Coordinates of C-alpha atoms and ligand atoms in Angstrom, one line a residue:
X749 CA 10.8 -5.5 -2.2
X750 CA 12.1 -8.5 -1.9
X751 CA 12.5 -10.9 -4.7
X752 CA 11.8 -14.2 -5.6
X753 CA 11.9 -16.0 -8.5
X754 CA 11.0 -20.1 -8.7
X755 CA 12.1 -22.0 -11.7
X756 CA 9.3 -24.7 -12.6
X757 CA 5.5 -25.2 -12.1
X758 CA 5.1 -28.6 -11.3
X759 CA 4.2 -29.6 -7.5
X760 CA 7.8 -28.6 -6.3
X761 CA 7.7 -24.7 -7.5
X762 CA 3.8 -24.0 -7.2
X763 CA 3.7 -25.6 -3.7
X764 CA 6.6 -23.9 -2.8
X765 CA 5.6 -20.5 -4.4
X766 CA 2.0 -20.9 -2.3
X767 CA 3.6 -21.2 1.3
X768 CA 5.9 -18.7 0.3
X769 CA 3.1 -16.4 -0.5
X770 CA 1.5 -17.8 2.8
X771 CA 4.4 -17.9 5.1
X772 CA 5.4 -14.0 3.9
X773 CA 1.9 -12.2 4.5
X774 CA 1.4 -13.9 8.2
X775 CA 4.2 -12.9 9.2
X776 CA 4.2 -9.9 7.7
X777 CA 7.0 -9.7 5.3
X778 CA 6.5 -7.8 1.8
X779 CA 7.8 -9.7 -1.4
X780 CA 7.0 -10.0 -5.2
X781 CA 7.8 -13.3 -6.5
X782 CA 7.4 -15.0 -10.0
X783 CA 7.1 -18.3 -11.2
X784 CA 8.1 -19.9 -14.0
X785 CA 7.6 -22.5 -16.4
X786 CA 9.0 -23.2 -19.7
X787 CA 5.7 -25.8 -20.5
X788 CA 1.6 -23.9 -21.8
X789 CA 1.1 -25.6 -18.4
X790 CA 1.6 -26.2 -14.4
X791 CA 2.0 -29.0 -12.5
X792 CA 5.0 -30.8 -14.6
X793 CA 4.6 -34.9 -14.1
X794 CA 0.7 -33.7 -12.2
X795 CA -1.2 -34.7 -15.2
X796 CA -5.7 -35.0 -15.3
X797 CA -7.6 -35.7 -18.9
X798 CA -10.6 -35.7 -19.1
X799 CA -11.8 -36.9 -22.8
X800 CA -15.6 -38.4 -23.2
X801 CA -16.3 -38.8 -19.8
X802 CA -13.2 -40.9 -18.5
X803 CA -10.9 -39.0 -16.0
X804 CA -7.5 -40.0 -17.7
X805 CA -4.1 -39.7 -14.6
X806 CA -0.9 -39.3 -17.8
X807 CA 1.8 -39.9 -14.0
X808 CA 1.1 -40.4 -10.8
X809 CA -2.4 -41.4 -9.8
X810 CA -2.5 -41.8 -6.4
X811 CA -0.7 -39.8 -3.3
X812 CA 0.8 -42.5 0.4
X813 CA -1.7 -41.5 3.4
X814 CA 1.1 -42.8 5.2
X815 CA 3.1 -39.2 4.0
X816 CA 0.1 -36.5 5.1
X817 CA 1.8 -34.2 3.5
X818 CA -0.2 -34.2 0.4
X819 CA -3.9 -34.7 2.3
X820 CA -2.7 -31.5 4.7
X821 CA -1.9 -28.6 1.6
X822 CA -5.9 -30.7 0.3
X823 CA -7.3 -29.8 2.8
X824 CA -5.6 -26.3 3.9
X825 CA -6.9 -25.4 -0.8
X826 CA -10.5 -26.7 0.4
X827 CA -10.5 -30.0 -0.9
X828 CA -10.7 -32.1 1.7
X829 CA -14.0 -33.3 0.7
X830 CA -12.6 -34.1 -2.5
X831 CA -9.9 -37.1 -1.1
X832 CA -11.0 -40.9 -2.1
X833 CA -10.1 -44.1 -1.0
X834 CA -9.1 -46.5 -3.3
X835 CA -12.7 -49.1 -3.6
X836 CA -12.6 -51.2 -0.6
X837 CA -14.8 -54.2 -2.5
X838 CA -11.4 -54.2 -5.7
X839 CA -8.6 -54.7 -3.4
X840 CA -5.8 -56.8 -4.3
X841 CA -3.0 -57.1 -6.4
X842 CA -1.6 -59.8 -9.0
X843 CA 2.0 -60.7 -9.6
X844 CA 3.4 -62.1 -12.8
X845 CA 5.1 -65.5 -11.8
X846 CA 6.4 -68.3 -14.3
X847 CA 3.4 -66.7 -17.2
X848 CA 0.8 -66.9 -14.6
X849 CA -0.9 -64.0 -12.4
X850 CA -1.1 -65.1 -8.5
X851 CA -2.8 -63.1 -6.0
X852 CA -0.7 -61.4 -3.5
X853 CA -1.2 -63.0 -0.5
X854 CA -3.3 -60.9 2.0
X855 CA -0.8 -59.5 5.4
X856 CA 2.2 -58.8 2.6
X857 CA 2.4 -55.4 3.5
X858 CA 5.0 -53.9 0.3
X859 CA 7.7 -56.8 0.7
X860 CA 6.7 -57.7 4.7
X861 CA 4.5 -60.9 5.4
X862 CA 2.1 -60.6 7.7
X863 CA -0.2 -62.6 8.7
X864 CA 1.2 -67.1 8.4
X865 CA -1.4 -68.2 6.8
X866 CA -1.5 -66.8 3.9
X867 CA 1.7 -66.9 3.7
X868 CA 1.5 -70.9 3.7
X869 CA -1.4 -70.6 1.1
X870 CA -0.1 -69.0 -1.3
X871 CA 0.9 -70.3 -4.8
X872 CA 3.6 -67.5 -5.1
X873 CA 6.6 -68.9 -3.9
X874 CA 7.8 -71.8 -3.4
X875 CA 7.9 -73.7 -0.3
X876 CA 11.8 -72.5 0.2
X877 CA 11.1 -68.9 -0.1
X878 CA 8.5 -69.3 1.8
X879 CA 10.4 -70.3 4.7
X880 CA 13.2 -68.6 4.5
X881 CA 10.7 -65.2 4.9
X882 CA 9.0 -66.8 7.7
X883 CA 13.0 -66.7 9.3
X884 CA 13.6 -63.5 8.7
X885 CA 12.6 -62.9 12.5
X886 CA 15.3 -65.2 13.3
X887 CA 17.8 -63.0 11.1
X888 CA 20.0 -60.8 13.2
X889 CA 19.9 -57.2 12.2
X890 CA 23.5 -55.6 10.4
X891 CA 23.5 -52.4 13.1
X892 CA 25.3 -50.8 10.3
X893 CA 25.7 -46.6 9.4
X894 CA 26.6 -48.1 6.3
X895 CA 24.1 -47.5 3.1
X896 CA 23.1 -50.6 1.2
X897 CA 20.9 -51.7 -1.9
X898 CA 18.2 -52.2 -1.8
X899 CA 19.1 -55.6 -3.9
X900 CA 21.3 -56.3 -1.0
X901 CA 19.4 -55.6 1.9
X902 CA 16.2 -57.7 0.7
X903 CA 18.0 -60.9 0.0
X904 CA 20.1 -60.8 3.8
X905 CA 16.6 -60.4 5.2
X906 CA 13.8 -62.0 3.1
X907 CA 15.6 -63.5 0.5
X908 CA 15.8 -64.3 -2.8
X909 CA 11.9 -65.2 -4.2
X910 CA 11.2 -61.5 -2.1
X911 CA 13.4 -59.6 -4.1
X912 CA 12.3 -61.2 -7.4
X913 CA 8.7 -61.8 -6.3
X914 CA 7.9 -58.9 -4.3
X915 CA 10.5 -56.0 -3.6
X916 CA 11.1 -55.6 -7.5
X917 CA 8.2 -54.9 -8.6
X918 CA 6.7 -53.9 -6.1
X919 CA 9.5 -51.7 -3.6
X920 CA 11.6 -50.9 -6.7
X921 CA 8.9 -50.1 -9.2
X922 CA 7.4 -47.4 -7.3
X923 CA 10.3 -45.4 -8.5
X924 CA 11.0 -47.8 -11.5
X925 CA 14.2 -48.3 -10.5
X926 CA 17.1 -51.6 -9.9
X927 CA 17.0 -53.3 -6.4
X928 CA 20.9 -53.8 -6.8
X929 CA 21.7 -49.5 -7.6
X930 CA 19.1 -47.9 -5.4
X931 CA 19.9 -46.9 -2.2
X932 CA 18.3 -48.7 1.3
X933 CA 18.5 -45.7 3.4
X934 CA 17.9 -42.5 0.8
X935 CA 14.8 -44.4 -0.8
X936 CA 13.2 -46.7 1.8
X937 CA 14.8 -45.5 5.3
X938 CA 12.2 -46.6 7.3
X939 CA 12.3 -50.2 6.4
X940 CA 16.2 -50.0 8.3
X941 CA 15.3 -48.2 10.7
X942 CA 12.3 -51.5 11.5
X943 CA 15.5 -53.4 10.9
X944 CA 17.4 -51.2 13.5
X945 CA 14.8 -50.8 15.6
X946 CA 12.8 -54.0 16.1
X947 CA 15.8 -57.0 14.9
X948 CA 13.5 -57.8 12.0
X949 CA 11.3 -56.3 9.7
X950 CA 8.1 -58.9 10.1
X951 CA 8.4 -57.2 13.6
X952 CA 8.7 -53.8 12.9
X953 CA 5.7 -53.8 10.4
X954 CA 3.5 -55.7 13.4
X955 CA 4.7 -53.1 15.7
X956 CA 3.8 -50.2 13.3
X957 CA 0.0 -51.7 12.8
X958 CA -0.8 -51.7 16.7
X959 CA 0.5 -48.2 16.2
X960 CA -1.2 -47.3 13.0
X961 CA -4.3 -49.5 14.4
X962 CA -4.5 -47.5 18.1
X963 CA -3.7 -43.4 15.5
X964 CA -6.9 -45.0 13.7
X965 CA -8.8 -45.8 16.9
X966 CA -8.7 -42.2 18.8
X967 CA -9.4 -40.6 15.6
X968 CA -12.7 -39.8 13.8
X969 CA -13.4 -40.7 9.8
X970 CA -12.9 -43.3 7.7
X971 CA -9.6 -45.3 7.3
X972 CA -8.2 -43.7 4.3
X973 CA -7.0 -46.0 3.1
X974 CA -2.9 -46.7 0.9
X975 CA -3.1 -44.8 -1.3
X976 CA -5.8 -42.3 -1.8
X977 CA -6.7 -39.8 -4.5
X978 CA -8.9 -36.6 -5.4
X979 CA -12.5 -37.2 -6.6
X980 CA -11.7 -35.1 -9.9
X981 CA -7.9 -35.7 -10.7
X982 CA -5.0 -34.9 -8.4
X983 CA -5.3 -31.9 -11.5
X984 CA -7.8 -30.8 -8.7
X985 CA -4.6 -29.5 -6.2
X986 CA -2.9 -27.8 -8.7
X987 CA -6.0 -25.8 -10.0
X988 CA -6.5 -25.3 -6.6
X989 CA -2.7 -24.0 -5.9
X990 CA -3.1 -21.2 -9.1
X991 CA -6.3 -19.8 -8.2
X992 CA -4.7 -18.6 -4.4
X993 CA -1.4 -17.7 -6.1
X994 CA -3.4 -15.3 -8.9
X995 CA -2.1 -15.8 -12.6
X996 CA -0.3 -12.3 -12.3
X997 CA 2.7 -14.2 -10.7
X998 CA 2.7 -17.2 -12.6
X999 CA 5.2 -17.0 -15.8
X1000 CA 3.6 -19.7 -18.3
X1001 CA 6.1 -20.7 -21.4
X1002 CA 8.5 -19.5 -20.7
X1003 CA 12.1 -21.9 -19.7
X1004 CA 14.6 -20.7 -18.1
X1005 CA 18.4 -20.7 -20.1
X1006 CA 20.8 -19.5 -16.9
X1007 CA 21.3 -18.1 -13.5
X1008 CA 24.5 -15.6 -12.4
X1009 CA 25.4 -14.0 -9.2
X1010 CA 26.7 -11.0 -8.9
X1011 CA 27.5 -8.6 -5.8
X1012 CA 24.6 -11.1 -3.8
X1013 CA 22.4 -11.1 -6.1
X1014 CA 20.5 -13.3 -8.2
X1015 CA 20.0 -13.0 -12.2
X1016 CA 17.7 -15.5 -14.0
X1017 CA 18.2 -15.5 -17.9
X1018 CA 15.7 -16.3 -20.7
X1019 CA 15.4 -18.6 -23.0
X1020 CA 15.3 -15.6 -26.2
X1021 CA 12.5 -17.0 -28.1
X1022 CA 10.3 -17.3 -25.0
X1023 CA 10.0 -14.2 -23.8
X1024 CA 7.5 -12.3 -25.3
X1025 CA 6.3 -10.8 -22.0
X1026 CA 9.3 -8.9 -21.8
X1027 CA 8.8 -6.3 -24.5
X1028 CA 8.7 -3.1 -23.6
X1029 CA 5.1 -3.2 -24.5
X1030 CA 3.1 -6.0 -22.9
X1031 CA 5.3 -5.0 -19.8
X1032 CA 3.1 -2.5 -20.0
X1033 CA -0.3 -4.0 -20.7
X1034 CA 0.4 -6.1 -17.6
X1035 CA -1.8 -4.7 -14.5
X1036 CA 0.9 -2.4 -12.7
X1037 CA 0.6 -3.2 -9.9
X1038 CA 0.8 -6.9 -9.1
X1039 CA 4.2 -8.9 -9.0
X1040 CA 4.5 -9.7 -12.3
X1041 CA 4.6 -6.3 -13.2
X1042 CA 7.0 -5.6 -10.8
X1043 CA 8.8 -8.5 -11.6
X1044 CA 9.1 -7.4 -14.8
X1045 CA 9.7 -3.6 -14.6
X1046 CA 13.3 -4.2 -13.5
X1047 CA 14.6 -6.5 -15.9
X1048 CA 16.4 -5.7 -18.6
X1049 CA 18.4 -6.0 -21.5
X1050 CA 20.7 -7.3 -23.1
X1051 CA 21.5 -7.9 -27.1
X1052 CA 18.8 -11.1 -27.4
X1053 CA 18.3 -12.0 -23.7
X1054 CA 16.7 -11.1 -21.3
X1055 CA 16.9 -11.3 -17.1
X1056 CA 15.0 -10.7 -14.1
X1057 CA 16.4 -9.8 -11.0
X1058 CA 16.2 -11.8 -8.0
X1059 CA 17.3 -11.6 -4.0
X1060 CA 15.9 -15.9 -3.6
X1061 CA 16.2 -18.4 -6.7
X1062 CA 13.8 -21.2 -5.7
X1063 CA 15.5 -24.0 -9.0
X1064 CA 12.6 -27.2 -9.2
X1065 CA 13.2 -28.4 -12.4
X1066 CA 14.0 -32.3 -12.2
X1067 CA 17.6 -32.0 -11.4
X1068 CA 19.7 -32.7 -14.6
X1069 CA 17.8 -29.7 -15.8
X1070 CA 18.8 -27.1 -12.5
X1071 CA 22.1 -28.6 -13.0
X1072 CA 22.4 -27.1 -16.9
X1073 CA 21.2 -23.5 -15.4
X1074 CA 24.1 -23.6 -12.7
X1075 CA 26.5 -24.8 -15.2
X1076 CA 28.5 -20.6 -15.2
X1077 CA 27.1 -20.2 -11.4
X1078 CA 28.7 -22.9 -9.8
X1079 CA 30.4 -25.7 -11.6
X1080 CA 31.2 -28.4 -9.2
X1081 CA 27.9 -28.1 -7.9
X1082 CA 26.8 -28.1 -11.6
X1083 CA 28.4 -31.3 -11.9
X1084 CA 27.1 -33.2 -9.0
X1085 CA 23.5 -32.5 -9.8
X1086 CA 24.5 -34.7 -12.6
X1087 CA 25.4 -37.7 -11.2
X1088 CA 21.8 -38.4 -10.2
X1089 CA 20.7 -40.4 -12.2
X1090 CA 16.8 -40.7 -14.3
X1091 CA 14.8 -42.7 -15.3
X1092 CA 11.9 -42.4 -17.9
X1093 CA 8.8 -44.4 -18.3
X1094 CA 5.8 -43.6 -20.3
X1095 CA 1.7 -44.5 -19.3
X1096 CA -1.1 -45.9 -21.8
X1097 CA -3.8 -45.7 -21.2
X1098 CA -6.7 -48.5 -22.3
X1099 CA -10.7 -48.2 -22.1
X1100 CA -12.6 -51.2 -23.2
X1101 CA -15.8 -51.8 -23.2
X1102 CA -16.6 -54.1 -19.9
X1103 CA -19.4 -56.7 -21.7
X1104 CA -15.6 -57.9 -23.6
X1105 CA -13.7 -58.2 -21.5
X1106 CA -13.0 -60.3 -18.1
X1107 CA -10.7 -58.8 -15.4
X1108 CA -9.1 -60.1 -11.7
X1109 CA -11.2 -58.7 -9.1
X1110 CA -8.4 -56.4 -7.5
X1111 CA -6.1 -53.3 -9.0
X1112 CA -4.0 -54.4 -11.0
X1113 CA -0.7 -55.8 -11.2
X1114 CA 3.4 -56.3 -10.7
X1115 CA 5.2 -58.1 -13.5
X1116 CA 8.4 -58.9 -12.4
X1117 CA 11.5 -57.8 -14.9
X1118 CA 13.1 -61.6 -14.1
X1119 CA 9.3 -62.5 -16.8
X1120 CA 10.2 -60.3 -19.2
X1121 CA 8.2 -58.5 -20.5
X1122 CA 7.9 -55.7 -22.1
X1123 CA 5.5 -53.6 -19.3
X1124 CA 6.1 -52.9 -15.7
X1125 CA 3.2 -52.7 -14.2
X1126 CA -1.2 -52.4 -15.1
X1127 CA -3.2 -50.4 -13.1
X1128 CA -7.7 -51.7 -13.7
X1129 CA -8.0 -47.6 -12.9
X1130 CA -11.4 -47.9 -12.8
X1131 CA -11.5 -50.8 -10.0
X1132 CA -8.5 -49.1 -7.9
X1133 CA -10.5 -45.6 -7.6
X1134 CA -14.6 -44.6 -7.9
X1135 CA -15.8 -42.7 -10.7
X1136 CA -13.3 -42.5 -13.5
X1137 CA -15.8 -43.9 -16.3
X1138 CA -19.1 -45.2 -16.5
X1139 CA -20.3 -48.8 -16.0
X1140 CA -20.4 -49.0 -19.8
X1141 CA -16.4 -49.1 -19.4
X1142 CA -13.4 -50.4 -17.5
X1143 CA -9.6 -48.1 -17.8
X1144 CA -6.6 -50.1 -18.0
X1145 CA -3.6 -48.1 -17.7
X1146 CA 0.3 -49.9 -18.0
X1147 CA 3.8 -48.3 -16.9
X1148 CA 6.7 -48.6 -19.6
X1149 CA 9.7 -48.0 -19.4
X1150 CA 11.9 -47.9 -16.7
X1151 CA 15.8 -48.3 -16.1
X1152 CA 15.4 -51.7 -17.0
X1153 CA 13.6 -50.5 -21.0
X1154 CA 13.6 -47.2 -20.9
X1155 CA 14.3 -47.3 -25.0
X1156 CA 9.9 -48.4 -25.0
X1157 CA 9.7 -44.4 -24.0
X1158 CA 10.8 -43.9 -27.8
X1159 CA 8.3 -45.8 -29.4
X1160 CA 5.8 -43.9 -31.7
X1161 CA 1.9 -43.8 -30.4
X1162 CA 0.6 -46.2 -32.7
X1163 CA 3.3 -48.7 -32.0
X1164 CA 2.8 -48.4 -27.7
X1165 CA -0.8 -49.2 -28.3
X1166 CA 0.4 -52.3 -29.6
X1167 CA 2.8 -53.2 -27.8
X1168 CA 0.5 -52.7 -24.7
X1169 CA -2.3 -54.0 -25.7
X1170 CA -0.6 -57.5 -27.0
X1171 CA 0.8 -57.7 -23.2
X1172 CA -2.3 -57.8 -22.5
X1173 CA -3.7 -60.1 -24.1
X1174 CA -1.0 -62.3 -24.5
X1175 CA -1.2 -61.4 -20.2
X1176 CA -5.9 -61.2 -19.3
X1177 CA -6.1 -62.3 -22.8
X1178 CA -7.8 -59.1 -23.5
X1179 CA -7.8 -58.8 -27.2
X1180 CA -10.9 -56.4 -27.8
X1181 CA -10.4 -52.9 -28.8
X1182 CA -10.0 -50.0 -26.7
X1183 CA -12.8 -47.6 -27.4
X1184 CA -9.7 -45.0 -25.8
X1185 CA -5.9 -45.3 -26.0
X1186 CA -3.8 -42.6 -24.7
X1187 CA 0.0 -42.1 -24.7
X1188 CA 1.8 -40.1 -22.0
X1189 CA 5.7 -40.5 -22.4
X1190 CA 8.3 -38.7 -19.2
X1191 CA 11.2 -38.5 -20.5
X1192 CA 13.8 -38.3 -17.5
X1193 CA 11.4 -37.6 -15.1
X1194 CA 12.1 -40.2 -12.6
X1195 CA 14.9 -39.7 -10.2
X1196 CA 16.4 -42.3 -9.1
X1197 CA 18.0 -42.1 -5.5
X1198 CA 21.1 -44.6 -6.0
X1199 CA 24.4 -45.5 -3.8
X1200 CA 26.1 -42.0 -2.3
X1201 CA 23.2 -40.8 -2.5
X1202 CA 23.0 -38.8 1.5
X1203 CA 27.0 -38.3 0.2
X1204 CA 25.9 -36.4 -2.5
X1205 CA 23.1 -34.8 -0.4
X1206 CA 25.4 -33.3 2.1
X1207 CA 27.3 -32.6 -0.3
X1208 CA 24.9 -30.4 -2.4
X1209 CA 23.3 -28.4 0.9
X1210 CA 26.8 -28.0 2.0
X1211 CA 27.9 -25.9 -1.2
X1212 CA 24.5 -24.5 -1.0
X1213 CA 25.8 -22.1 1.6
X1214 CA 28.9 -21.1 -0.3
X1215 CA 24.7 -19.4 -2.2
X1216 CA 22.6 -17.7 0.7
X1217 CA 19.5 -16.9 -1.0
X1218 CA 19.8 -19.9 -3.5
X1219 CA 17.8 -23.0 -2.7
X1220 CA 17.2 -26.5 -4.5
X1221 CA 13.4 -28.3 -4.1
X1222 CA 12.0 -31.5 -5.8
X1223 CA 11.4 -34.5 -5.8
X1224 CA 15.5 -35.0 -6.9
X1225 CA 16.2 -34.5 -3.2
X1226 CA 14.9 -35.8 0.1
X1227 CA 11.9 -37.4 -1.1
X1228 CA 10.3 -38.8 -4.6
X1229 CA 6.8 -38.4 -4.3
X1230 CA 4.1 -35.9 -4.2
X1231 CA 3.9 -35.7 -0.7
X1232 CA 7.6 -35.7 -0.6
X1233 CA 7.7 -32.7 -3.4
X1234 CA 4.7 -30.6 -1.0
X1235 CA 7.3 -31.0 2.5
X1236 CA 10.4 -29.8 1.1
X1237 CA 7.8 -27.2 -0.7
X1238 CA 7.2 -25.9 2.4
X1239 CA 11.1 -26.8 4.4
X1240 CA 12.1 -24.5 1.5
X1241 CA 10.2 -21.8 1.6
X1242 CA 10.6 -20.9 5.4
X1243 CA 14.5 -20.9 4.0
X1244 CA 14.5 -18.4 1.9
X1245 CA 11.9 -16.0 3.9
X1246 CA 14.2 -16.3 7.1
X1247 CA 16.7 -15.7 5.1
X1248 CA 15.3 -12.7 3.7
X1249 CA 14.1 -11.7 6.4
X1250 CA 16.9 -12.2 9.0
X1251 CA 15.2 -12.3 12.9
X1252 CA 17.5 -10.0 14.9
Ligands
LIG301 C1 4.6 -41.9 -14.6 C2 4.8 -41.2 -13.7 C3 4.2 -41.4 -11.9 C4 4.1 -41.2 -10.6 N1 3.2 -42.0 -9.9 C5 3.7 -41.3 -8.2 C6 2.0 -41.9 -8.0 O1 1.3 -42.1 -8.1 N2 2.2 -41.0 -6.3 C7 3.3 -39.9 -6.5 O2 3.3 -39.6 -5.0 N3 4.4 -39.5 -7.3 C8 3.8 -40.0 -8.6 N4 5.1 -40.0 -9.2 C9 6.1 -39.1 -9.3 C10 5.5 -37.5 -8.8 O3 5.2 -37.3 -10.1 C11 6.8 -36.1 -8.4 O4 7.3 -36.7 -7.2 C12 6.6 -34.7 -8.5 O5 5.4 -34.7 -9.7 C13 7.9 -33.7 -8.8 O6 7.5 -33.0 -9.4 P1 8.2 -31.6 -9.0 O7 7.4 -29.9 -9.3 O8 9.4 -31.5 -8.6 O9 9.0 -31.7 -10.5 P2 7.7 -32.1 -11.8 O10 7.7 -31.8 -12.4 O11 9.2 -32.6 -13.2 O12 7.7 -30.5 -12.3 C14 9.2 -29.8 -13.1 C15 8.9 -28.5 -14.0 O13 9.6 -27.8 -14.5 C16 9.7 -27.2 -15.3 N5 11.1 -26.9 -16.6 C17 12.0 -27.7 -16.5 N6 12.2 -26.8 -16.7 C18 12.5 -26.2 -17.1 C19 13.0 -24.2 -17.1 N7 14.5 -24.3 -17.8 N8 12.2 -23.6 -17.1 C20 11.6 -23.3 -16.6 N9 11.0 -24.2 -15.9 C21 10.8 -25.9 -16.2 C22 9.0 -28.3 -16.1 O14 8.9 -28.2 -17.0 C23 7.9 -29.1 -14.9 O15 6.9 -28.0 -14.8 C24 5.0 -40.1 -11.0 C25 6.0 -40.3 -11.6 C26 6.1 -40.0 -12.4 C27 6.7 -39.7 -13.8

C-alpha cells in the first residue's frame, strides 16, 4: 500500500489530509497516511478558546467571502449552518489620523473609492488627497509585466495619502507587512488585473461590484458579508476535519527533524524525545489495522533516531521550518525556502464591562504606521460578530508586532496587556479595568510575499520536479489566508495521488 506522510497539523496539513483521504477513496485507491504535528493540538494558527462564556480567537477570526474555499469546505463538513456574517448594524471601520479617529468613507473598497459623495465628505483625507484619489480614473495604466511594490503601485495610482492612510494599515495590515517591500503581483494580483483590464482601479472595482450584484441576484440565500466566520469559532472547522480523519492517522507531540530520499522512497526522521509512539510496546498497543499502526510497523530505529518510510511526503510547515527539514535532501531548495521572510505578531484580547466602556459604532479601527503607535489595529470583536460574549461585556482584540514593531511580541504578558490598555486609553479613552485578558503570540507565523516572490515560487516548483512525490503546501507559497491554504491543500492532495497512481 502507498504511504503518505503529511508534516504539520495546521489548516494546510489537515485539509490536504482530508482531500487526500476522500479523493483516494472516491478513485478506489488504497493509501495509508499519517499526519505528524509537533504541538499538542491541531489547527496551527487557528485557535479558538472558550473562557468563562467568552469566545476568543487567538489567531485568525474570519475568512474572506470572496475566496470560496473555506465556506465550501465548511459546507462539505456539515457546518454550512454555522457560517456567520459580520453584524450589519455595527459595520464600518475607523482610521486613526493625526491622533483622531475618522470613519472610513462609505464606498471605499479595500483602498479604491467607488462613491463620490462620501469621499468628498470624509474628514480622513485632505482636499488634495481626495482630488488625487479621484483622478485615478484618468491615470494611464502601466501595462507592464514587471512586478512592483504595494507602496509604488498605490502612490502611482491613488497618491500618497491613500497609501499612508488606507493601503498601508488596511491592505498591507492584513499581512502585517511593509508596503515598500510587498510584491503587488504575488500579494494583490487582483488590483494589477483591474489596472490591466479596465485601465483604472475605480472602473475595475465598479465593474466587479456590478458583477457581484448579478451573481447575488441569481443566487438564493442571504448576501455574504466581506468577512465571514463560524458561530462556534474557526476551530470548529478544525475539529470537524479531525473527526473525519480519525485520531489513528494523526500523531501529535511529534516533531519531524529532517527528510531524506533514497531509491524513490522518503525517510521522515522524527526528533528524538518526541517519538514515544515508536517504542515497540506502544506501537503494538495501537489498533493493528489502523493506518498509524501500519505506518509505525515499518518505522525503523537507528541509534537514537527514528524514521518513517513513505512513498510521498507533503510538508505544510512554515517555509523556514520546511527549509530546515530539507537541508540534507536538497540544500539549494532549503536555502531558497529561507528567503521567504516571516514576521511575528501577537493578539491581545481584553474584555470590559459594557457599562464602563463607550465604543464608536464600528468593527474597530486601523492605525497607519505614520501615526507611530504601538498597536496596528483593534477589532471590537463582540461588535463584529454576534455571540462572542454576553451583552454585559464588550471584547476588543489588539494586533501587535508585524514588520514595524516585531520586537513588541517579546513583551511578557503583563507588559503586553499594559501596553494594549495604554493604547486603548489614548485612542478611545478606555480606562476601565478589563474583566479578562489573553495574549497570543505568533512567532514568525506570517509569510511576506516580497518582490521576487513569484520568481522564487517558479524556482521552487521547478526544483521540486527533481523530487517526485515531495510537495510543499501552506500559506508561504501561493496565497496567504485560510482559504488559499485550503485550496492549496486540495491541489496538493490531487498532485500526490496523480503521482502515486499514474494513469496508464
Ligand atoms: C495573528 C494571525 C491572524 C490571522 N488572521 C487571519 C484571518 O483573519 N483570516 C485568514 O484567512 N487568515 C488569517 N491569518 C493567516 C492564517 O492563519 C494562515 O493562512 C493559516 O492558518 C496557515 O495555515 P498553515 O497550516 O499553512 O500553517 P500553520 O497554521 O503555521 O501550521 C503549521 C503547523 O506545522 C507544525 N509544525 C511546525 N514545525 C513542525 C515540525 N518540525 N514537525 C511537525 N509539525 C511541525 C506547527 O506546529 C503548526 O501546527 C492570520 C494569521 C495570524 C498569525
